[in-house]
Coordinates of N, CA and C in Angstrom, one line a residue:
M97 N 127.8 116.1 109.6 CA 128.9 116.9 109.2 C 128.3 118.1 108.4
R98 N 128.8 119.3 108.8 CA 128.4 120.5 108.1 C 129.5 120.9 107.1
T99 N 129.2 121.2 105.9 CA 130.1 121.6 104.9 C 129.8 122.9 104.3
Y100 N 130.8 123.8 104.3 CA 130.6 125.2 103.8 C 131.6 125.5 102.8
I101 N 131.3 126.3 101.8 CA 132.2 126.7 100.8 C 132.1 128.3 100.7
F102 N 133.2 128.9 100.3 CA 133.2 130.3 100.1 C 134.0 130.7 98.9
T103 N 133.7 131.9 98.4 CA 134.4 132.5 97.3 C 135.0 133.8 97.8
A104 N 136.2 134.2 97.3 CA 136.8 135.5 97.7 C 137.0 136.4 96.5
K105 N 136.6 137.6 96.7 CA 136.8 138.6 95.6 C 137.6 139.8 96.2
Y106 N 138.6 140.3 95.4 CA 139.5 141.3 95.9 C 139.2 142.6 95.2
T107 N 139.5 143.7 95.9 CA 139.5 145.1 95.3 C 140.7 145.8 95.9
R108 N 141.5 146.5 95.2 CA 142.6 147.2 95.7 C 142.2 148.4 96.6
A109 N 143.0 148.6 97.6 CA 142.7 149.7 98.6 C 144.1 150.4 98.8
A110 N 144.1 151.5 99.5 CA 145.3 152.2 99.8 C 146.3 151.4 100.5
Y111 N 145.9 150.6 101.5 CA 146.7 149.7 102.2 C 146.2 148.3 102.1
G112 N 146.9 147.4 101.4 CA 146.5 146.0 101.2 C 145.4 145.9 100.2
S113 N 144.5 144.9 100.4 CA 143.4 144.7 99.5 C 142.1 144.5 100.3
N114 N 141.1 145.1 99.8 CA 139.8 144.8 100.4 C 139.3 143.5 99.9
F115 N 138.5 142.7 100.6 CA 138.0 141.5 100.1 C 136.5 141.3 100.5
T116 N 135.8 140.5 99.8 CA 134.5 140.1 100.1 C 134.4 138.6 100.0
L117 N 133.8 138.0 101.0 CA 133.6 136.5 101.0 C 132.1 136.3 100.9
E118 N 131.8 135.4 100.0 CA 130.4 134.9 99.9 C 130.4 133.5 100.4
I119 N 129.6 133.2 101.5 CA 129.7 131.9 102.2 C 128.4 131.1 101.9
Y120 N 128.5 129.8 101.6 CA 127.4 129.0 101.2 C 127.5 127.7 102.1
R121 N 126.4 127.2 102.5 CA 126.3 125.8 103.1 C 125.9 124.8 102.1
I122 N 126.5 123.7 102.0 CA 126.1 122.6 101.1 C 125.1 121.8 101.8
K123 N 123.9 121.7 101.3 CA 122.8 121.0 101.9 C 122.1 120.2 100.8
N124 N 122.1 118.9 100.9 CA 121.6 118.0 99.9 C 122.2 118.3 98.5
N125 N 123.5 118.5 98.5 CA 124.3 118.7 97.3 C 124.0 120.0 96.6
V126 N 123.3 120.9 97.3 CA 123.0 122.2 96.8 C 123.5 123.3 97.6
P127 N 124.3 124.3 97.1 CA 124.8 125.4 97.9 C 123.7 126.4 98.2
C128 N 123.6 126.7 99.5 CA 122.6 127.7 100.0 C 123.4 128.8 100.6
W129 N 123.1 130.1 100.1 CA 123.8 131.2 100.6 C 123.6 131.4 102.1
V130 N 124.6 131.8 102.8 CA 124.5 131.9 104.3 C 124.9 133.4 104.7
A131 N 126.1 133.8 104.2 CA 126.6 135.1 104.7 C 127.5 135.8 103.8
R132 N 127.7 137.1 104.0 CA 128.7 137.9 103.2 C 129.6 138.6 104.2
V133 N 130.9 138.5 104.0 CA 131.9 139.2 104.9 C 132.7 140.1 104.1
K134 N 133.0 141.3 104.6 CA 133.9 142.3 104.0 C 134.9 142.6 105.0
G135 N 136.2 142.8 104.4 CA 137.3 143.2 105.3 C 138.5 143.6 104.5
N136 N 139.6 143.7 105.2 CA 140.9 144.1 104.6 C 141.9 143.0 104.9
T137 N 142.7 142.7 103.9 CA 143.7 141.6 104.0 C 144.8 142.0 105.0
G138 N 145.0 143.3 105.3 CA 146.0 143.7 106.2 C 145.7 143.4 107.6
S139 N 144.5 143.0 107.9 CA 144.1 142.7 109.3 C 143.2 141.5 109.4
M140 N 143.6 140.4 108.9 CA 142.8 139.2 108.9 C 143.6 138.0 109.3
R141 N 142.9 136.9 109.7 CA 143.5 135.7 110.2 C 143.7 134.7 109.1
G142 N 143.1 134.9 108.0 CA 143.0 133.9 106.9 C 141.6 133.8 106.4
F143 N 141.4 133.5 105.2 CA 140.0 133.4 104.7 C 139.2 132.4 105.4
E144 N 139.7 131.2 105.7 CA 139.0 130.1 106.4 C 138.5 130.6 107.8
S145 N 139.4 131.3 108.5 CA 139.1 131.8 109.8 C 138.1 132.9 109.7
E146 N 138.2 133.8 108.7 CA 137.2 134.8 108.6 C 135.8 134.2 108.3
A147 N 135.8 133.2 107.4 CA 134.5 132.5 107.2 C 134.0 131.8 108.4
F148 N 134.8 131.2 109.2 CA 134.5 130.5 110.4 C 133.8 131.5 111.4
N149 N 134.5 132.7 111.6 CA 133.9 133.7 112.5 C 132.6 134.2 112.0
A150 N 132.4 134.4 110.7 CA 131.1 134.9 110.2 C 130.0 133.8 110.4
L151 N 130.4 132.6 110.3 CA 129.4 131.5 110.6 C 129.0 131.4 112.0
I152 N 129.9 131.7 112.9 CA 129.6 131.8 114.3 C 128.7 133.0 114.6
E153 N 129.0 134.2 114.0 CA 128.2 135.4 114.2 C 126.7 135.2 113.7
C154 N 126.6 134.5 112.6 CA 125.2 134.4 112.1 C 124.4 133.2 112.7
G155 N 125.1 132.4 113.5 CA 124.4 131.3 114.3 C 124.4 130.0 113.6
E156 N 125.2 129.8 112.5 CA 125.3 128.5 111.8 C 126.2 127.5 112.6
I157 N 127.1 128.0 113.3 CA 128.0 127.2 114.2 C 127.9 127.7 115.6
P158 N 127.9 126.8 116.6 CA 127.8 127.2 118.0 C 128.9 128.1 118.4
K159 N 128.6 129.0 119.3 CA 129.6 130.0 119.8 C 130.7 129.3 120.6
S160 N 130.4 128.1 121.2 CA 131.4 127.4 122.0 C 132.6 127.0 121.1
Y161 N 132.4 126.9 119.8 CA 133.5 126.4 118.9 C 134.6 127.5 118.8
Y162 N 134.3 128.8 119.1 CA 135.2 129.9 119.0 C 136.5 129.6 119.8
N163 N 136.4 129.0 120.9 CA 137.6 128.8 121.8 C 138.3 127.5 121.6
L164 N 137.9 126.7 120.6 CA 138.5 125.4 120.3 C 140.0 125.6 119.9
S165 N 140.3 126.7 119.2 CA 141.6 126.9 118.7 C 142.6 127.5 119.7
R166 N 142.1 127.8 120.9 CA 142.9 128.5 121.9 C 143.9 127.5 122.4
C167 N 145.2 128.0 122.4 CA 146.3 127.2 122.9 C 147.4 128.2 123.3
G168 N 148.6 127.7 123.6 CA 149.7 128.5 124.0 C 150.2 129.5 123.0
W169 N 150.0 129.2 121.7 CA 150.6 130.1 120.6 C 149.5 130.7 119.7
R170 N 148.2 130.3 120.0 CA 147.1 130.7 119.1 C 145.9 131.2 119.9
S171 N 145.3 132.2 119.5 CA 144.1 132.7 120.3 C 142.9 132.0 119.7
G172 N 141.7 132.4 120.2 CA 140.5 131.8 119.8 C 140.1 132.4 118.4
G173 N 139.2 131.7 117.7 CA 138.6 132.2 116.5 C 139.3 131.7 115.2
Y174 N 140.3 130.9 115.3 CA 140.9 130.3 114.1 C 140.3 129.0 113.7
Y175 N 140.1 128.8 112.4 CA 139.6 127.5 111.9 C 140.8 126.6 111.9
C176 N 140.7 125.5 112.7 CA 141.8 124.5 112.9 C 141.3 123.1 113.0
Q177 N 142.2 122.2 113.2 CA 141.9 120.8 113.3 C 140.8 120.4 114.3
E178 N 140.9 121.1 115.5 CA 139.9 120.8 116.5 C 138.5 121.1 116.0
V179 N 138.3 122.2 115.2 CA 137.0 122.5 114.6 C 136.6 121.4 113.6
R180 N 137.5 121.0 112.8 CA 137.3 119.9 111.8 C 136.8 118.6 112.5
D181 N 137.4 118.3 113.7 CA 137.1 117.1 114.4 C 135.6 117.2 115.0
K182 N 135.1 118.4 115.1 CA 133.7 118.6 115.6 C 132.7 118.4 114.4
G183 N 133.2 118.3 113.2 CA 132.3 118.1 112.0 C 132.0 119.3 111.2
V184 N 132.9 120.3 111.2 CA 132.7 121.5 110.4 C 133.8 121.5 109.4
Q185 N 133.4 121.6 108.1 CA 134.4 121.7 107.0 C 134.1 123.0 106.2
I186 N 135.2 123.7 106.0 CA 135.1 125.0 105.3 C 136.2 124.9 104.1
F187 N 135.7 125.1 102.9 CA 136.6 125.1 101.7 C 136.4 126.4 100.9
E188 N 137.5 126.7 100.3 CA 137.5 127.9 99.4 C 137.4 127.4 97.9
L189 N 136.5 128.0 97.1 CA 136.4 127.7 95.7 C 137.3 128.5 94.9

């Protein structure tokens, strides 16, 4: 099972808020830095899904997991129960 944690920091922008996510992998009970994501809250899927996509982009999670969330009402790239069933846990601190 892979466990990841992230922290979110906000800064005000003209439209919405800009955010920065710092993502860490928990390995042997020690957080190891993995990635940093920057974006705007006006155009995001949620912090867990943004962290999930960053982990796919940097190679921590297989690219095939991207389409696990695809169904009739949801597109690919969302962090959902199907991803958790594969053994990936993402938590916000």
